[in-house]
């Protein structure tokens, strides 16, 4: 069975601070995908990034960066120079492909509050 | 525009009544999913469907039922057997084998049992 742990329930930062959201996962499969989703107050999940288990390269997209380390089963997400619009709940998720469907296992989420 | 629609956005029901949540997608995706989200918790899988006329139970299927008569539609019925149905419900879809695991989500339906 898969498991995703987001130990940080809530984080508060002041605008322009850097913040890292932690994600630790467990799976016995060698082929899997990891995701980060953002959930703003409206409720809809917004896709941020996908990473497959064979690609450990870190990725940067604007103010966002992701650090994937298989050795520690972690897939951490850093926001540089945070902004108020970054306030949301962020979910880390893991999937293995089961037939034609991908069953996502979500962490419990980290609520990020960015204040002025 | 391609996407997933869920209706209604807010739904109220009296205790003991069944209620059906709508989910439609025009992305031509094979697989569709229903998740439940409770405050402070992640999403939990209720049911999923890989193809038309086929669906599988997820982690918390008790008290729910689904159908998949058309590729585009995957309605969820919350029955009176569901003991604590008040929650936020999210529908999603994925391309299936043609994709790489990413799921696309609808805007959600917030169900409140009075």
Short mmCIF file of C-alpha atoms in Angstrom, two decimals:
data_model
loop_
_atom_site.label_atom_id
_atom_site.label_comp_id
_atom_site.label_asym_id
_atom_site.label_seq_id
_atom_site.Cartn_x
_atom_site.Cartn_y
_atom_site.Cartn_z
CA UNK A 1 0.00 0.00 0.00
CA UNK A 2 1.09 3.54 -0.67
CA UNK A 3 1.35 6.30 1.89
CA UNK A 4 2.12 10.01 1.71
CA UNK A 5 3.03 12.03 4.78
CA UNK A 6 2.92 15.80 5.01
CA UNK A 7 3.97 16.43 8.56
CA UNK A 8 3.45 20.19 8.42
CA UNK A 9 -0.22 20.89 9.03
CA UNK A 10 0.00 24.66 8.77
CA UNK A 11 2.75 27.14 7.96
CA UNK A 12 2.61 30.90 8.31
CA UNK A 13 5.16 33.17 6.66
CA UNK A 14 5.51 36.82 5.88
CA UNK A 15 5.48 37.83 2.25
CA UNK A 16 8.84 37.51 0.47
CA UNK A 17 10.04 34.77 2.79
CA UNK A 18 11.05 31.43 1.30
CA UNK A 19 9.10 28.40 2.47
CA UNK A 20 9.56 24.65 1.99
CA UNK A 21 6.73 22.16 2.17
CA UNK A 22 7.80 18.64 3.04
CA UNK A 23 6.51 15.42 1.53
CA UNK A 24 7.61 11.90 2.40
CA UNK A 25 6.19 8.89 0.61
CA UNK A 26 6.13 5.10 0.91
CA UNK A 27 5.65 2.58 -1.85
CA UNK A 28 7.00 -0.82 -2.80
CA UNK A 29 6.61 -0.15 -6.48
CA UNK A 30 9.61 0.91 -8.51
CA UNK A 31 7.54 2.81 -11.04
CA UNK A 32 5.44 5.60 -9.63
CA UNK A 33 4.57 9.24 -10.08
CA UNK A 34 4.60 12.05 -7.59
CA UNK A 35 2.48 15.17 -7.76
CA UNK A 36 1.93 18.46 -6.07
CA UNK A 37 -1.48 20.12 -6.22
CA UNK A 38 -2.58 23.49 -4.94
CA UNK A 39 -6.06 23.99 -3.49
CA UNK A 40 -7.04 27.66 -3.21
CA UNK A 41 -10.07 28.69 -1.14
CA UNK A 42 -12.34 28.04 -4.13
CA UNK A 43 -11.70 24.33 -3.63
CA UNK A 44 -10.58 23.20 -7.06
CA UNK A 45 -7.27 21.35 -7.19
CA UNK A 46 -4.68 22.96 -9.41
CA UNK A 47 -1.93 20.77 -10.82
CA UNK A 48 1.60 22.06 -10.14
CA UNK A 49 4.04 19.33 -11.05
CA UNK A 50 4.45 15.67 -11.92
CA UNK A 51 7.64 13.68 -11.47
CA UNK A 52 8.20 10.02 -12.33
CA UNK A 53 10.31 7.72 -10.21
CA UNK A 54 13.11 7.51 -12.76
CA UNK A 55 13.67 11.22 -12.99
CA UNK A 56 15.42 12.65 -9.96
CA UNK A 57 16.33 15.93 -11.53
CA UNK A 58 15.20 18.89 -9.53
CA UNK A 59 12.89 21.28 -11.27
CA UNK A 60 12.40 25.00 -11.11
CA UNK A 61 9.41 26.87 -12.45
CA UNK A 62 9.51 30.55 -11.68
CA UNK A 63 9.33 30.93 -7.90
CA UNK A 64 8.57 27.25 -7.44
CA UNK A 65 11.13 24.48 -7.14
CA UNK A 66 10.97 20.81 -6.29
CA UNK A 67 13.58 18.54 -4.74
CA UNK A 68 13.06 14.82 -5.39
CA UNK A 69 15.30 12.44 -3.46
CA UNK A 70 14.63 8.73 -3.78
CA UNK A 71 17.23 7.93 -1.11
CA UNK A 72 15.04 9.61 1.50
CA UNK A 73 11.69 9.07 -0.26
CA UNK A 74 11.04 12.76 -0.24
CA UNK A 75 9.59 15.21 -2.73
CA UNK A 76 9.81 18.66 -1.18
CA UNK A 77 8.38 21.85 -2.60
CA UNK A 78 9.93 25.29 -2.11
CA UNK A 79 8.33 28.63 -2.83
CA UNK A 80 10.84 31.44 -3.13
CA UNK A 81 9.82 34.98 -2.24
CA UNK A 82 6.33 33.94 -1.21
CA UNK A 83 3.33 36.09 -2.08
CA UNK A 84 -0.11 36.45 -0.58
CA UNK A 85 -1.57 34.66 -3.63
CA UNK A 86 0.38 31.58 -2.61
CA UNK A 87 -1.93 31.14 0.37
CA UNK A 88 -3.64 27.79 -0.13
CA UNK A 89 -3.58 24.18 0.91
CA UNK A 90 -0.92 22.17 -0.88
CA UNK A 91 -1.20 18.44 -1.39
CA UNK A 92 1.47 15.96 -2.27
CA UNK A 93 0.24 12.78 -3.97
CA UNK A 94 1.58 9.47 -5.23
CA UNK A 95 0.25 7.10 -7.84
CA UNK A 96 1.04 3.77 -9.35
CA UNK A 97 -0.77 2.76 -12.48
CA UNK A 98 -3.39 0.08 -11.79
CA UNK A 99 -4.78 -1.11 -15.08
CA UNK A 100 -5.92 1.93 -16.98
CA UNK A 101 -6.61 3.99 -13.89
CA UNK A 102 -4.15 5.87 -11.73
CA UNK A 103 -5.10 5.65 -8.07
CA UNK A 104 -3.81 8.72 -6.31
CA UNK A 105 -2.85 8.56 -2.66
CA UNK A 106 -2.87 12.00 -1.09
CA UNK A 107 -1.15 13.41 1.92
CA UNK A 108 -3.24 15.34 4.43
CA UNK A 109 -2.10 18.66 3.02
CA UNK A 110 -0.19 21.67 4.30
CA UNK A 111 -2.05 24.94 4.72
CA UNK A 112 0.20 27.85 3.80
CA UNK A 113 -0.73 31.31 5.02
CA UNK A 114 1.25 34.21 3.57
CA UNK A 115 0.70 37.57 5.22
CA UNK A 116 1.85 41.08 4.43
CA UNK B 1 -13.28 24.61 -23.35
CA UNK B 2 -12.27 21.12 -22.27
CA UNK B 3 -12.71 20.28 -18.64
CA UNK B 4 -14.71 18.73 -15.87
CA UNK B 5 -17.96 20.13 -14.57
CA UNK B 6 -19.63 19.27 -11.32
CA UNK B 7 -23.07 20.31 -10.26
CA UNK B 8 -24.39 21.66 -8.10
CA UNK B 9 -21.66 23.62 -6.32
CA UNK B 10 -23.56 23.54 -3.03
CA UNK B 11 -26.07 20.90 -2.06
CA UNK B 12 -28.22 20.54 1.00
CA UNK B 13 -30.12 17.44 1.92
CA UNK B 14 -32.18 16.21 4.78
CA UNK B 15 -31.01 13.28 6.78
CA UNK B 16 -32.25 10.00 5.34
CA UNK B 17 -32.46 11.20 1.74
CA UNK B 18 -30.41 9.96 -1.16
CA UNK B 19 -28.73 12.59 -3.31
CA UNK B 20 -26.89 12.39 -6.63
CA UNK B 21 -23.86 14.50 -7.52
CA UNK B 22 -23.17 15.12 -11.17
CA UNK B 23 -19.78 14.88 -12.89
CA UNK B 24 -19.24 15.42 -16.62
CA UNK B 25 -16.00 15.57 -18.61
CA UNK B 26 -15.33 16.44 -22.25
CA UNK B 27 -11.64 15.53 -22.19
CA UNK B 28 -12.26 12.10 -23.76
CA UNK B 29 -10.66 10.49 -20.73
CA UNK B 30 -11.17 6.81 -20.04
CA UNK B 31 -10.87 6.88 -16.26
CA UNK B 32 -12.93 8.86 -13.76
CA UNK B 33 -12.79 9.15 -9.98
CA UNK B 34 -14.70 10.41 -6.97
CA UNK B 35 -12.95 11.73 -3.88
CA UNK B 36 -14.20 12.94 -0.55
CA UNK B 37 -12.45 15.68 1.41
CA UNK B 38 -13.09 16.42 5.07
CA UNK B 39 -11.70 19.47 6.89
CA UNK B 40 -8.01 19.09 7.65
CA UNK B 41 -7.75 15.86 5.73
CA UNK B 42 -6.52 14.82 2.35
CA UNK B 43 -8.65 13.42 -0.41
CA UNK B 44 -9.93 9.90 -0.02
CA UNK B 45 -10.98 7.77 -2.96
CA UNK B 46 -14.62 6.66 -3.00
CA UNK B 47 -15.00 4.96 -6.40
CA UNK B 48 -13.22 4.93 -9.71
CA UNK B 49 -14.02 3.74 -13.20
CA UNK B 50 -11.55 2.68 -15.84
CA UNK B 51 -14.01 2.24 -18.70
CA UNK B 52 -17.70 2.52 -19.43
CA UNK B 53 -19.91 0.07 -17.53
CA UNK B 54 -17.12 -0.77 -15.11
CA UNK B 55 -16.24 0.71 -11.73
CA UNK B 56 -14.26 -0.27 -8.66
CA UNK B 57 -14.57 0.54 -4.97
CA UNK B 58 -12.01 2.87 -3.49
CA UNK B 59 -11.01 3.19 0.13
CA UNK B 60 -14.32 4.52 1.49
CA UNK B 61 -17.10 3.18 -0.78
CA UNK B 62 -19.61 2.28 1.94
CA UNK B 63 -22.79 4.33 1.66
CA UNK B 64 -22.07 5.45 -1.90
CA UNK B 65 -22.98 4.15 -5.34
CA UNK B 66 -21.94 5.11 -8.87
CA UNK B 67 -22.74 4.34 -12.49
CA UNK B 68 -20.78 4.76 -15.72
CA UNK B 69 -23.20 4.42 -18.60
CA UNK B 70 -21.42 7.00 -20.74
CA UNK B 71 -17.75 7.83 -21.08
CA UNK B 72 -18.42 11.47 -20.27
CA UNK B 73 -20.48 10.97 -17.12
CA UNK B 74 -19.80 9.47 -13.69
CA UNK B 75 -22.55 10.39 -11.21
CA UNK B 76 -22.17 9.66 -7.52
CA UNK B 77 -25.14 8.84 -5.28
CA UNK B 78 -24.79 9.45 -1.59
CA UNK B 79 -27.25 7.10 0.03
CA UNK B 80 -28.95 7.29 3.39
CA UNK B 81 -26.59 4.53 4.52
CA UNK B 82 -23.69 6.97 4.52
CA UNK B 83 -23.46 7.92 8.17
CA UNK B 84 -21.57 11.18 7.86
CA UNK B 85 -22.08 12.54 4.34
CA UNK B 86 -21.34 16.21 4.97
CA UNK B 87 -18.12 16.84 3.04
CA UNK B 88 -16.57 18.33 -0.07
CA UNK B 89 -16.74 15.98 -3.06
CA UNK B 90 -14.31 16.18 -5.96
CA UNK B 91 -14.56 14.41 -9.27
CA UNK B 92 -11.52 13.78 -11.46
CA UNK B 93 -10.56 12.11 -14.71
CA UNK B 94 -7.39 10.80 -16.31
CA UNK B 95 -6.48 9.59 -19.78
CA UNK B 96 -5.77 6.07 -18.56
CA UNK B 97 -3.02 4.15 -20.28
CA UNK B 98 -2.40 7.02 -22.64
CA UNK B 99 -1.47 9.26 -19.72
CA UNK B 100 1.12 9.25 -16.98
CA UNK B 101 -0.95 9.33 -13.86
CA UNK B 102 -2.07 12.95 -13.80
CA UNK B 103 -5.67 13.52 -12.83
CA UNK B 104 -7.71 16.54 -13.76
CA UNK B 105 -10.15 17.80 -11.16
CA UNK B 106 -13.54 19.45 -11.25
CA UNK B 107 -14.53 22.40 -9.06
CA UNK B 108 -16.20 20.21 -6.43
CA UNK B 109 -19.59 19.95 -4.73
CA UNK B 110 -20.03 20.85 -1.10
CA UNK B 111 -22.69 18.63 0.45
CA UNK B 112 -24.32 19.54 3.74
CA UNK B 113 -26.75 17.27 5.53
CA UNK B 114 -29.24 19.16 7.65
#
